[in-house]
Tab-separated table of C-alpha atoms in Angstrom:
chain	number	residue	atom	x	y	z
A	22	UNK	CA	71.994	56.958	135.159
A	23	UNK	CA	75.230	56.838	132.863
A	24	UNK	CA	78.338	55.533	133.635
A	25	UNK	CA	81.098	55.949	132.276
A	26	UNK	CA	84.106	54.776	134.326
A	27	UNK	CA	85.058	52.686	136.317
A	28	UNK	CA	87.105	53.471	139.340
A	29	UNK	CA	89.575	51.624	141.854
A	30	UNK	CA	91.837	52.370	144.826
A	31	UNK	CA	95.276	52.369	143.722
A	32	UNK	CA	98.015	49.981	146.126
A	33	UNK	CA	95.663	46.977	145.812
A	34	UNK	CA	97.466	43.277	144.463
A	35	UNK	CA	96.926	42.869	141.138
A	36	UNK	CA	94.167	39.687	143.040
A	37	UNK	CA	92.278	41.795	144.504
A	38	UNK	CA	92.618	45.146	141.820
A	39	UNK	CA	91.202	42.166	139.038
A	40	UNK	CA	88.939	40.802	140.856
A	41	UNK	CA	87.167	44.259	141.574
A	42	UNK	CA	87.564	45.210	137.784
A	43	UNK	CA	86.129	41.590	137.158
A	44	UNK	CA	83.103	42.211	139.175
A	45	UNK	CA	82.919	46.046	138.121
A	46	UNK	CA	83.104	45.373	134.274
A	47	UNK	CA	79.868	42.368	134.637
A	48	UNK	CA	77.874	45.147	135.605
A	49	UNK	CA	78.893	46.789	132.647
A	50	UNK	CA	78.031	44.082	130.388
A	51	UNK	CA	75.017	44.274	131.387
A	52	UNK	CA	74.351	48.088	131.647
A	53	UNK	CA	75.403	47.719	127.752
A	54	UNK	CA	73.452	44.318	126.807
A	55	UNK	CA	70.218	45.685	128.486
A	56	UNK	CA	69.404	48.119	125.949
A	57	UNK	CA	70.154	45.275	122.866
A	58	UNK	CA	68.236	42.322	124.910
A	59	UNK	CA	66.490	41.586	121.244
A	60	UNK	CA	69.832	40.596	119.958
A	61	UNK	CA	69.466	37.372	122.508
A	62	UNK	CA	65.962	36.519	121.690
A	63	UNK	CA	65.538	36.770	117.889
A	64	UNK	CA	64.056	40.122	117.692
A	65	UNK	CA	61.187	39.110	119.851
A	66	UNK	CA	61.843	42.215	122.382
A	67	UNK	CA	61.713	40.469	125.879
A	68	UNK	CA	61.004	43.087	127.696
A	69	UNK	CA	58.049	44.684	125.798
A	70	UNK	CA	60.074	47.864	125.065
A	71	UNK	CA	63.094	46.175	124.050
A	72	UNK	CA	64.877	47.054	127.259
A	73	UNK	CA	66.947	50.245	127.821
A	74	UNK	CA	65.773	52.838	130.215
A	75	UNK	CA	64.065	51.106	133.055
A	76	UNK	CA	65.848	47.711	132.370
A	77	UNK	CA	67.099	46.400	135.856
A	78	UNK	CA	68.225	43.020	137.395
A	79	UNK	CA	67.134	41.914	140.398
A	80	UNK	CA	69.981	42.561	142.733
A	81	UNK	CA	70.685	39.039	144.064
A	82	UNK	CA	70.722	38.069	140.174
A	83	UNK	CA	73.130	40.829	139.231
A	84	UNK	CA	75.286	40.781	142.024
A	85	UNK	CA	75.442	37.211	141.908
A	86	UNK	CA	76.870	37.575	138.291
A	87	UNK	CA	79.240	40.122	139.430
A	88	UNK	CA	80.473	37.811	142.028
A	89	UNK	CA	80.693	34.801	139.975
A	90	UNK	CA	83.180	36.752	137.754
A	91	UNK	CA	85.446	37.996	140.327
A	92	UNK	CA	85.688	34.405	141.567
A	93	UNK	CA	86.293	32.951	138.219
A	94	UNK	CA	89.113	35.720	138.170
A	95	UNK	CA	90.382	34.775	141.145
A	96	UNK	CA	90.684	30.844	140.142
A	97	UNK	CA	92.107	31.695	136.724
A	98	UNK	CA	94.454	34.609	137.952
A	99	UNK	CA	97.862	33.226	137.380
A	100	UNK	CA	97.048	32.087	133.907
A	101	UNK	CA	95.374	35.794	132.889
A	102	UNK	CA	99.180	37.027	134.135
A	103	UNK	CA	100.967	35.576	132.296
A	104	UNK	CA	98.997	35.567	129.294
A	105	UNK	CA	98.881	39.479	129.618
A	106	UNK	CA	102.488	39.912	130.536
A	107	UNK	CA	103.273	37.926	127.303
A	108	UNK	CA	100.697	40.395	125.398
A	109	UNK	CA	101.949	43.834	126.887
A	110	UNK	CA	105.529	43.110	128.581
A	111	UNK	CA	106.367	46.982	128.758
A	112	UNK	CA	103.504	46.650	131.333
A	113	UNK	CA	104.124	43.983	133.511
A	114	UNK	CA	103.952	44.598	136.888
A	115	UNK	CA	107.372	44.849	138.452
A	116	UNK	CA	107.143	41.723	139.917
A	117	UNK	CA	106.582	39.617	136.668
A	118	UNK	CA	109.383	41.545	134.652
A	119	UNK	CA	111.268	38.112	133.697
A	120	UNK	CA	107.818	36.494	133.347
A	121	UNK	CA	104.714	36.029	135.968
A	122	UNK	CA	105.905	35.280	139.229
A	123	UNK	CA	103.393	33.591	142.003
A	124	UNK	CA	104.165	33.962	145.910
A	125	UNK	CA	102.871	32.121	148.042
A	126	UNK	CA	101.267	35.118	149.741
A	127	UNK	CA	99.346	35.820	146.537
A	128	UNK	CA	98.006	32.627	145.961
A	129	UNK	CA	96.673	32.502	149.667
A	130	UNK	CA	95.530	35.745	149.241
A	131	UNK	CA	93.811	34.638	146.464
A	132	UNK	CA	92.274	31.705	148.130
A	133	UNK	CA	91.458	33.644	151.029
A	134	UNK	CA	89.199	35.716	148.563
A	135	UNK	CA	87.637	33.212	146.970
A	136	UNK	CA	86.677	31.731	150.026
A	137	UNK	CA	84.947	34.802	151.229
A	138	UNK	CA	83.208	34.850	147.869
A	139	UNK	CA	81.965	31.064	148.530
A	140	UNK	CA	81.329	31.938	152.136
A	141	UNK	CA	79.356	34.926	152.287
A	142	UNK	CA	75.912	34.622	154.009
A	143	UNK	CA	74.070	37.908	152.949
A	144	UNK	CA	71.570	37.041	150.629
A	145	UNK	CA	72.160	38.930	147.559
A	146	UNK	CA	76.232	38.549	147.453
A	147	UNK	CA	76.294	35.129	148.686
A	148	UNK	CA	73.126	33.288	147.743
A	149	UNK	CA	73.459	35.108	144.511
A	150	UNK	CA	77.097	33.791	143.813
A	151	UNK	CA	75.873	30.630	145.168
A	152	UNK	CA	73.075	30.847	142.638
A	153	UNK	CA	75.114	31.788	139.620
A	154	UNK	CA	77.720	29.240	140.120
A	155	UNK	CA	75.272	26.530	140.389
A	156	UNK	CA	73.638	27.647	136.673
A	157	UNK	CA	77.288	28.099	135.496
A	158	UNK	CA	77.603	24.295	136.017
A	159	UNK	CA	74.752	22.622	135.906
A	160	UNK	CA	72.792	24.607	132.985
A	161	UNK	CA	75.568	26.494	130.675
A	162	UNK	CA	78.443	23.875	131.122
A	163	UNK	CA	81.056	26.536	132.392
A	164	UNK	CA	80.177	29.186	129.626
A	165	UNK	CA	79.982	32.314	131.307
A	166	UNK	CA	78.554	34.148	128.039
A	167	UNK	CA	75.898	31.774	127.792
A	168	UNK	CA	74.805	32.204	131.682
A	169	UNK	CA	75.200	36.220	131.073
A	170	UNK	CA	72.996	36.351	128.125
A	171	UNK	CA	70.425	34.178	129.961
A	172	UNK	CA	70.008	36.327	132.689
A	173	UNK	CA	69.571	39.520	130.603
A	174	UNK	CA	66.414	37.716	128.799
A	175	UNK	CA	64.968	36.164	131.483
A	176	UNK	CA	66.295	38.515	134.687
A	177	UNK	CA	66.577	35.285	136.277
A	178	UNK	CA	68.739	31.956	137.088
A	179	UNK	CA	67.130	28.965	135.026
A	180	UNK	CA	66.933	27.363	138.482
């Protein structure tokens, strides 16, 4: 299967809209980094066939990925504003037109999410995030790139 968009609802908070594209775009990184997994191991071609076609995570690995990102998004929202409002002001959202502006209903609601993110019991969203935030820390040192790349190697968490 090829994809080649992807798609959200439209009236969302910017929280939740990047925290969906967060999430949405990890599985794109790795759609893309399947098919080059020899780039990450020296040439050595992990998978036998050097990935592509019939490449797959496990889904508690992948989606555990996808909701690490959206998390980290979520933490690091306000400072991904205003970085991108200083980038592209003619595109700041209407709110942030003299420069990001935080409510206090957006940072709850951003709490609120990440607390569903830390608090979800179904095994492949939860123990997965659970699982990916643990390597983040304890094996990669916060470097998200470095956890990525790991998992497309080894289709696993080094715990």
């Amino acid at each position: 299967a090829k994809v080649t968009s992807v798609q959200c609802l439209k009236y969302l908070t910017r929280s939740v809209t990047g925290s969906i594209l967060a999430h949405e775009a990890t599985h794109a990184w790795f759609k893309l980094h399947s098919s080059n997994t020899n780039a990450f191991v020296g040439g050595g071609g992990a998978f036998g066939g050097g990935g592509g076609g019939g490449f797959s995570l496990p889904p508690q690995v992948e989606e555990g990925c996808c909701q690490l990102m959206a998390f980290l998004y979520l933490s690091n929202e306000e400072d991904f504003a205003k970085m991108w409002d200083k980038v592209t002001p003619s595109l700041a959202y209407p709110e942030s037109k003299n420069g990001f502006v935080d409510t206090v209903q957006n940072v709850e609601l951003r709490r609120y999410f990440r607390h569903c993110i830390e608090h979800d019991t179904t095994p492949i969203y939860g123990d997965g995030f659970r699982q990916a935030k643990r390597a983040l820390e304890e094996y990669f040192h916060g470097c998200m790139k470095d956890l990525l790349e790991f998992v497309v190697v080894h289709r696993s968490f080094p715990i």
